[in-house]
Short mmCIF file of C-alpha atoms and ligand atoms in Angstrom, two decimals:
data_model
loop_
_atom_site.label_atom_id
_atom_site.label_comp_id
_atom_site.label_asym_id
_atom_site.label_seq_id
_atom_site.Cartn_x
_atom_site.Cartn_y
_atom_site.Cartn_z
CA UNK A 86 -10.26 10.37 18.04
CA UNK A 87 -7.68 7.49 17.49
CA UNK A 88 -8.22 3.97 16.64
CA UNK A 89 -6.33 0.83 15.46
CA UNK A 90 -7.18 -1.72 12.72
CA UNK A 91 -5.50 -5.35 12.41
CA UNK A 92 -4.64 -6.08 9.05
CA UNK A 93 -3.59 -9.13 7.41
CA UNK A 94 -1.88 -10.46 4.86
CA UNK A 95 -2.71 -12.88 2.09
CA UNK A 96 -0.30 -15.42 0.91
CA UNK A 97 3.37 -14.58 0.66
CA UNK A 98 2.24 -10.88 1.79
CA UNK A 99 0.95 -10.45 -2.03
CA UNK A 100 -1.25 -7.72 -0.29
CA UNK A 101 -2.78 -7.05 3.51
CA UNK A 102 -6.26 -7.04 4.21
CA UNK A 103 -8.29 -5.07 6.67
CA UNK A 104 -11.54 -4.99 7.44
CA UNK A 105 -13.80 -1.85 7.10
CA UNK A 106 -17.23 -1.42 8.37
CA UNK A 107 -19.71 1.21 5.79
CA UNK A 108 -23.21 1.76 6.11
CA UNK A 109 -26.05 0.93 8.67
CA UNK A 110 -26.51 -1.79 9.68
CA UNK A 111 -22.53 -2.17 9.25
CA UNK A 112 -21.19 -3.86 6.27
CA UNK A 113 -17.86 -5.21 6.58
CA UNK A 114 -15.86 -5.94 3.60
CA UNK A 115 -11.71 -6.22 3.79
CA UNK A 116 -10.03 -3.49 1.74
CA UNK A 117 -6.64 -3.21 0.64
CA UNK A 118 -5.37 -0.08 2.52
CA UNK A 119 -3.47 1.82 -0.47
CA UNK A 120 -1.10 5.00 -0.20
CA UNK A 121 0.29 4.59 -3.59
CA UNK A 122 -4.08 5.64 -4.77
CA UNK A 123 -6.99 8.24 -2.97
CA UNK A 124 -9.97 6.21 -4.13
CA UNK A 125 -12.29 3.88 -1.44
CA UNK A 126 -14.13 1.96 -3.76
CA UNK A 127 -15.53 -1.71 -3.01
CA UNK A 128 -17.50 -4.71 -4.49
CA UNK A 129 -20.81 -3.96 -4.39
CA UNK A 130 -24.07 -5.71 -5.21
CA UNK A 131 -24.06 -3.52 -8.99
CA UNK A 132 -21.53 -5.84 -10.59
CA UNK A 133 -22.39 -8.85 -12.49
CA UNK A 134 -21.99 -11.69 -11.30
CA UNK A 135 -19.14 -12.87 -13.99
CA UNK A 136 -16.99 -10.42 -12.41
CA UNK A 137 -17.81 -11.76 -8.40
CA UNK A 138 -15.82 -14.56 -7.25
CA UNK A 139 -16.60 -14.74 -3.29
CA UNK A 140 -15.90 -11.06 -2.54
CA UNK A 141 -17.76 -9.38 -0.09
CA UNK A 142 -20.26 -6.90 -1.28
CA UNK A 143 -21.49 -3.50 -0.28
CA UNK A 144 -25.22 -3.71 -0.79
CA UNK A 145 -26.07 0.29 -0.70
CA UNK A 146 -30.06 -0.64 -1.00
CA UNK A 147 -29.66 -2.43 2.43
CA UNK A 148 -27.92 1.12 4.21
CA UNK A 149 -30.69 2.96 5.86
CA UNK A 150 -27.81 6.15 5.60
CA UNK A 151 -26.55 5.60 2.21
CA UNK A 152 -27.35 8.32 -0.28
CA UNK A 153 -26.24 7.81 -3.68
CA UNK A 154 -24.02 11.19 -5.23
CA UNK A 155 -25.79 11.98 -7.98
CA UNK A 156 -24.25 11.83 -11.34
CA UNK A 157 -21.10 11.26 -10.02
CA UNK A 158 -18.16 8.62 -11.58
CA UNK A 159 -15.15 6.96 -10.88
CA UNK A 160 -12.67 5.51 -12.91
CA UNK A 161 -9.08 4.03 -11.69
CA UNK A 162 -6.08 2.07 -13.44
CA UNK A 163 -3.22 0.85 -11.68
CA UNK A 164 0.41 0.62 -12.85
CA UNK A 165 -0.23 -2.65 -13.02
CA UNK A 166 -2.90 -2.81 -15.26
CA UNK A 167 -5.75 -3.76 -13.60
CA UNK A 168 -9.01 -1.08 -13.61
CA UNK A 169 -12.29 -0.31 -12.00
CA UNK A 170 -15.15 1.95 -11.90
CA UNK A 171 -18.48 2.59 -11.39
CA UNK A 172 -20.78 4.88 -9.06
CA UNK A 173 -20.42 7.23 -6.14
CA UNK A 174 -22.52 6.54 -2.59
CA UNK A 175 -22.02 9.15 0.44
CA UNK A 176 -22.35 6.42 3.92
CA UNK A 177 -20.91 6.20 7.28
CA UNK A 178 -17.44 4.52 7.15
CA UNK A 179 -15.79 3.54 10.93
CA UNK A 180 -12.33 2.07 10.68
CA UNK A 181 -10.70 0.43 13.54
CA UNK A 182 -13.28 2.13 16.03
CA UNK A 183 -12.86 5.56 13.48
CA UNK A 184 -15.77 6.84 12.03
CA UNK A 185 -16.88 9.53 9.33
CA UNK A 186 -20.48 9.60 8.56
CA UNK A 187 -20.29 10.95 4.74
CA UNK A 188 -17.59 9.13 3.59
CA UNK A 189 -17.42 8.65 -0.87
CA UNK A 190 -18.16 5.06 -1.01
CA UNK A 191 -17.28 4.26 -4.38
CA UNK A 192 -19.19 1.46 -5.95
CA UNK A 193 -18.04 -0.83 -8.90
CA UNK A 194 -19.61 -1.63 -11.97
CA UNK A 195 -17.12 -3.12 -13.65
CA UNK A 196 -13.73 -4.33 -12.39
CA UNK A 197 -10.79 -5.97 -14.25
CA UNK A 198 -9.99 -9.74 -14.00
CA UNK A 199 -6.92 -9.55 -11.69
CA UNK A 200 -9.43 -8.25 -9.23
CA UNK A 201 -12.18 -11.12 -10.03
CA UNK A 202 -9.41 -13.59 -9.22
CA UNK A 203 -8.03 -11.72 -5.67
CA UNK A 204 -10.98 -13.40 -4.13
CA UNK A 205 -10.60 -11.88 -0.46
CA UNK A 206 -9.68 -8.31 -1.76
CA UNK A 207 -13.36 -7.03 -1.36
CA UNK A 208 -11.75 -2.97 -2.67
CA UNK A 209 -9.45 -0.46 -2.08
CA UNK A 210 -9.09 2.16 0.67
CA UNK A 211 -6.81 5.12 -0.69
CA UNK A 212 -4.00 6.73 1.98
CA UNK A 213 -2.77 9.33 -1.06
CA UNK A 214 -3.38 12.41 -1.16
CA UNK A 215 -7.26 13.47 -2.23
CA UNK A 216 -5.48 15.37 -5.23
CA UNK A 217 -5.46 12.28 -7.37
CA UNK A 218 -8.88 10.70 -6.26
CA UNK A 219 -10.64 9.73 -9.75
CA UNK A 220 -14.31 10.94 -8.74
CA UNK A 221 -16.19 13.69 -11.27
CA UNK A 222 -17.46 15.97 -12.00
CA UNK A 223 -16.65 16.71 -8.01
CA UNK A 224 -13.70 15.31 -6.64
CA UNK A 225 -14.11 13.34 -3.64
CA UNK A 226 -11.67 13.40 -0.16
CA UNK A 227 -9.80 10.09 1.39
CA UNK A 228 -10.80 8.65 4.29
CA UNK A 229 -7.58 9.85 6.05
CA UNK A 230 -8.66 13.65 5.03
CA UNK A 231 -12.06 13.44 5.88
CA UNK A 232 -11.49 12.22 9.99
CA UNK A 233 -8.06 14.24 9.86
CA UNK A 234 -9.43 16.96 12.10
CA UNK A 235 -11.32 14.86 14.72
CA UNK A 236 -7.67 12.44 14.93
CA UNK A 237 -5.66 12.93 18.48
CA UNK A 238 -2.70 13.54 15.85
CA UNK A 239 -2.77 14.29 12.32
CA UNK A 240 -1.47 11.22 11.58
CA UNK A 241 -1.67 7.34 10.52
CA UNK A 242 0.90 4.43 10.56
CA UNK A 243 1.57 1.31 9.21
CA UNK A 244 3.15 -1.47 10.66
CA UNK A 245 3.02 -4.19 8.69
CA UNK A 246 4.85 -7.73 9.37
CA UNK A 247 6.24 -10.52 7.24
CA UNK A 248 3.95 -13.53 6.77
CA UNK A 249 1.74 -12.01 10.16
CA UNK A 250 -0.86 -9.89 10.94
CA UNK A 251 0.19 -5.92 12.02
CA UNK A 252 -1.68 -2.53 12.09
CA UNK A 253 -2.92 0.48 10.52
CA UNK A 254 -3.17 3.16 13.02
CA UNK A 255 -4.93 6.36 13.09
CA UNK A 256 -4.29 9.63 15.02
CA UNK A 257 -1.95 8.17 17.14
CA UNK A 258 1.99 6.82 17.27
CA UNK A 259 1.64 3.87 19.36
CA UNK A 260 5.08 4.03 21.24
CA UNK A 261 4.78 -0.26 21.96
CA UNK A 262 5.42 -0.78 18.35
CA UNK A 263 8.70 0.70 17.45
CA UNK A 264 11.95 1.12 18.85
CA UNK A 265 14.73 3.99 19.06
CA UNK A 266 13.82 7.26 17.26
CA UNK A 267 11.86 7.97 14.48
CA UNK A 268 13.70 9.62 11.83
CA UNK A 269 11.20 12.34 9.76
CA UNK A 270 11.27 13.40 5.92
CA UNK A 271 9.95 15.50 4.09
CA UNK A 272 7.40 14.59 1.72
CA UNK A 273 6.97 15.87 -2.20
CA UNK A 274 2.68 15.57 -2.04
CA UNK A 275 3.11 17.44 -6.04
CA UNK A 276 1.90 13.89 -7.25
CA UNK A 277 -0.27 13.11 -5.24
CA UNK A 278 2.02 10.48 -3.22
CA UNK A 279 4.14 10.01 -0.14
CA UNK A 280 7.14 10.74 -2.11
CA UNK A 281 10.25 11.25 -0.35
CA UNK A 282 14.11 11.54 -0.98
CA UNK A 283 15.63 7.73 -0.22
CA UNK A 284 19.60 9.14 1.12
CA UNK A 285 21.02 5.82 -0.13
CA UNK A 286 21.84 2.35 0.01
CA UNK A 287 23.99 -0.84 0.83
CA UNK A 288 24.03 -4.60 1.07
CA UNK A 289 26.27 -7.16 1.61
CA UNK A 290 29.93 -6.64 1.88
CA UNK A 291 29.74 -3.09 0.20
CA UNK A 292 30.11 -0.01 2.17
CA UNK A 293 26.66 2.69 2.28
CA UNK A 294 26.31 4.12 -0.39
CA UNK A 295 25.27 7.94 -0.35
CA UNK A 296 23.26 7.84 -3.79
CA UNK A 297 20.11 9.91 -3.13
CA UNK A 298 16.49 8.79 -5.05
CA UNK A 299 13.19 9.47 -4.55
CA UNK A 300 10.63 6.90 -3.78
CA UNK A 301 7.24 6.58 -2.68
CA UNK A 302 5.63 4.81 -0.03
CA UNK A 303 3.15 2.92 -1.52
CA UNK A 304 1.54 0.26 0.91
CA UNK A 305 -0.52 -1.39 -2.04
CA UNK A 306 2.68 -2.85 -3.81
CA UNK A 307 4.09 -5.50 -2.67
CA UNK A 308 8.45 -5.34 -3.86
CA UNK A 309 10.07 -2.63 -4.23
CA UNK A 310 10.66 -1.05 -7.23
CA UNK A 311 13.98 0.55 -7.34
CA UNK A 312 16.46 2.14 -9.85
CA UNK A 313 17.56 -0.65 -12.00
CA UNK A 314 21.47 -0.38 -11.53
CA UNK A 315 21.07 -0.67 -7.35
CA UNK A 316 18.84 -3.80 -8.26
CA UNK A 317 21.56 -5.29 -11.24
CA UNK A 318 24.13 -4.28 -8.09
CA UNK A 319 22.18 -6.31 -5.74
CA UNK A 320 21.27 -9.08 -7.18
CA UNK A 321 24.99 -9.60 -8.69
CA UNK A 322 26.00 -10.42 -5.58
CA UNK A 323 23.64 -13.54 -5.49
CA UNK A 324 24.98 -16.44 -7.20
CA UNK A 325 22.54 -17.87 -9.88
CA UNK A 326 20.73 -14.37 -9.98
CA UNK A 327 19.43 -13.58 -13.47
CA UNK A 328 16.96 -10.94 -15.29
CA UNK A 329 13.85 -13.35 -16.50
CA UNK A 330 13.80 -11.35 -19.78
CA UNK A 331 10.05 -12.32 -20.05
CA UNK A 332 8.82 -11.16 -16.34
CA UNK A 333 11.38 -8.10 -16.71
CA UNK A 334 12.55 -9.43 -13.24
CA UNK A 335 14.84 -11.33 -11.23
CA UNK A 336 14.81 -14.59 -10.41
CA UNK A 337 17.63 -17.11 -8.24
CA UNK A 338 18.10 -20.19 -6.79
CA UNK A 339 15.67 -20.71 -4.12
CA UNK A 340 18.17 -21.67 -1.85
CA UNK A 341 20.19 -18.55 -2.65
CA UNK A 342 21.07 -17.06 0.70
CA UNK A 343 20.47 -13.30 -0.52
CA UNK A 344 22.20 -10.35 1.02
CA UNK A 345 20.21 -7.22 3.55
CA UNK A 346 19.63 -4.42 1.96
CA UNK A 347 19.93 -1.21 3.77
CA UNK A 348 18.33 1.63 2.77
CA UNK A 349 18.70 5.13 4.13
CA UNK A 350 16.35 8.13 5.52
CA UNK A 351 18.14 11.32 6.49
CA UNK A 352 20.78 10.28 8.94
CA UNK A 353 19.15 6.91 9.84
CA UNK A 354 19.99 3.32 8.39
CA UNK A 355 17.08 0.64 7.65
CA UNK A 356 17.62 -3.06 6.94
CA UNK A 357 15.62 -5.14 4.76
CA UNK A 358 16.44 -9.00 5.75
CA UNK A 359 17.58 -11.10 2.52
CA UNK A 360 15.05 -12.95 3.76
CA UNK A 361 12.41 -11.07 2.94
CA UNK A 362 14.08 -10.81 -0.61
CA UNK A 363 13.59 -14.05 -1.19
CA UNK A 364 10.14 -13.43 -1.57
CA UNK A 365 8.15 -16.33 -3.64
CA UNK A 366 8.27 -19.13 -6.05
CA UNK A 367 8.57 -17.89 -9.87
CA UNK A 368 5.73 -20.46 -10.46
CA UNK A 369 4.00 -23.03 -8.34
CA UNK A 370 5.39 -25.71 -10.58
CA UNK A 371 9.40 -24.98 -10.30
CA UNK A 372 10.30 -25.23 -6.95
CA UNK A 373 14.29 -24.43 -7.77
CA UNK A 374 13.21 -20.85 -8.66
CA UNK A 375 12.01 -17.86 -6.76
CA UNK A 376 11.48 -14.28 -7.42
CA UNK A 377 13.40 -11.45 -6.18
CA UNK A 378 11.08 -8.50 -3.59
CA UNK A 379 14.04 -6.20 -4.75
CA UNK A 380 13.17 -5.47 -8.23
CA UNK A 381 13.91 -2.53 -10.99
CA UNK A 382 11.09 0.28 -11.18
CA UNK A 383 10.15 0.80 -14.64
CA UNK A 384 11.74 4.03 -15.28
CA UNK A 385 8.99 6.04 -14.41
CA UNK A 386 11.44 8.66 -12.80
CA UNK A 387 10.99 7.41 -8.75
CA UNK A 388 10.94 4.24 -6.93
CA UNK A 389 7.93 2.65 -5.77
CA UNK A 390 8.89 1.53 -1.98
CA UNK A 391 6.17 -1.33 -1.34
CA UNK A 392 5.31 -3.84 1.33
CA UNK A 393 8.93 -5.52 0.97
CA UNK A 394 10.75 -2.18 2.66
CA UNK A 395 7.31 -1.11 4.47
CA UNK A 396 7.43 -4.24 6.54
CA UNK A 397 10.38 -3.76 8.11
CA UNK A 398 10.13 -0.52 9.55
CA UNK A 399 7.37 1.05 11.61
CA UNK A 400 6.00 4.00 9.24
CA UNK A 401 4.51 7.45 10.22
CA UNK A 402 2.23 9.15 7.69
CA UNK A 403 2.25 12.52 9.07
CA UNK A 404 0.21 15.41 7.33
CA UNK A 405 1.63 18.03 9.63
CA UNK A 406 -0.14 20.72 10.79
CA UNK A 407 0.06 23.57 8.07
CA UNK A 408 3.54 22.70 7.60
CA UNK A 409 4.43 20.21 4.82
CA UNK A 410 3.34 16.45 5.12
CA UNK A 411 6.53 13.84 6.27
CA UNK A 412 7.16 10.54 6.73
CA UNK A 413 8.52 8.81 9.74
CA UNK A 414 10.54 5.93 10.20
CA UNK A 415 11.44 3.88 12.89
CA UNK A 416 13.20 0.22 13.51
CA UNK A 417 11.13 -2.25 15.66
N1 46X B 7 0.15 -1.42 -9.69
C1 46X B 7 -0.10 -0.93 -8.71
C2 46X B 7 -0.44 -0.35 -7.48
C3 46X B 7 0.29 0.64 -6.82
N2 46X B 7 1.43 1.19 -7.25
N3 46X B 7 -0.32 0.96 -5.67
N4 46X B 7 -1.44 0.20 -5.57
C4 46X B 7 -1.52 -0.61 -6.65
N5 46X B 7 -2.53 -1.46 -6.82
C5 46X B 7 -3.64 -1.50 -5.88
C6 46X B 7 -4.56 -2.57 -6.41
C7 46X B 7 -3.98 -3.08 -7.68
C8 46X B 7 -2.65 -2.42 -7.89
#
């Protein structure tokens, strides 16, 4: 099996959206595709209605070959605060022209506000690994897991785009959509993420810089988080750059003209363009300021390497075959 699933992104690439059919007949609802999490839950018809504001909704009652897990929760929080849970539904899932016909579909009862507001964000699909999927008292498998022995390869990839649509692939490297080589790492999985050893950095007028950190690939965050004295580095080289003490972030001039930043994987060299630093307005009301994509992780001992770094390279999610799991990167 392979298959290949557009995926587009909302405004200013705050997330990307791809559509997901589940059940029979087929429900489609857009999910965020998430390797930073290893839960598929979605809006479903068991939420009140306060908490609905024009998602999509999985209606299991109306799924001929859903069967409801019995006794079975969820319950998720994200680093950025926002929360869901709810119930547990086996159905058939197909994904880009990929199917698995038991697939956890996890329902919501109750979601947090910043997901009543993302109005076209009808759930999550999880790309982690299965280790840190929330379901109990029997922990569930991702969707990636589940097809991973039916896929051509044992892989997915992601290449997303700034401000256009790209692709989630599965089970196949799709040679049209990179260029050069792709340079593999190996990846920690002990936390359940894509974490992997970042060989170091540069921008501007500064030479590479051979400071190793860890990071994860985490396609449902939109910056990148990184150690707070590369991001003071960076952003001192922007005139105007400051820390907004209250956002714990920095902001600039919008018409700053903000430096790459290169970023390194084994031997290879990756660049971010400024431009996709200067990632959005501060607030709609200001129109002098903008907020950095480049931003300091929160001490939480790695980086979190989001949509800002994903987008500019074309990304292999390998989980090997009994070796260890590794990422690929490659320019395009
Ligand atoms: N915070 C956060 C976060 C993350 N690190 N990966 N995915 C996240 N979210 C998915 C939906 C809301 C937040």
């Amino acid at each position: 099996d392979s298959g290949s699933a557009k995926t587009t992104p909302e405004k200013d690439d705050l997330e990307y959206l791809t559509p997901v059919s589940i059940g029979t007949p087929p429900q489609v609802l857009n999910l965020d595709f998430d390797s930073g999490s290893s839960d598929l839950w979605v809006f479903s018809s068991e939420l009140p209605q306060s908490s609905v504001s024009g998602q999509s909704l999985y209606d299991p009652s109306k799924s001929s070959t859903a069967e409801e897990v019995q006794g079975a929760t969820w319950n998720i929080s994200y680093g950025d605060q926002s929360s869901s849970n709810g119930i547990v539904y086996r159905d058939v899932v197909n994904v880009g022209g990929v199917e698995f016909k038991s697939q956890a579909v996890e329902i919501a009862t109750t979601v947090s506000s910043q997901f009543t507001r993302d109005t076209n964000n009808d759930g999550l699909l999880g790309l982690a690994f299965s280790s840190i999927n929330t379901v109990q008292p029997q922990q569930e498998k991702t969707f990636f897991d589940n097809i991973l022995s039916n896929l051509d390869a044992p892989v997915w990839t992601a290449d997303l785009k700034y401000h256009a649509p790209g692709t989630y692939d599965f089970g196949v490297i799709d040679k049209s959509k990179y260029t050069g080589d792709i340079t593999y790492t190996d990846v920690d999985q002990s936390d359940g993420f894509w974490m992997f050893d970042v060989a170091g950095y540069g921008f501007g007028n500064s030479t590479f810089k051979a400071a190793p950190f860890k990071g994860i690939a985490d396609t449902g965050t939109t910056l990148a988080m990184i150690p707070a004295e590369i991001a003071g580095a960076y952003y001192r080289q922007v005139k105007g750059a400051k820390l907004d003490s209250q956002q714990g972030a920095y902001v600039f001039p919008c018409d700053s003209v903000l430096p790459d930043f290169i970023f390194g994987v084994g031997n290879a060299r990756y660049t971010i363009p400024g431009k996709f630093i200067n990632y959005s307005l501060l607030d709609e009301s200001d129109p002098t300021t903008c907020f950095g994509g480049l931003q300091p992780d929160m001490g939480i001992g790695f980086a979190i390497l989001g949509d800002i770094l994903l987008k500019s390279t074309f990304v292999v999610f390998d989980a090997g075959t009994e070796s260890t799991p590794r990422l690929g990167f490659a320019k395009k």
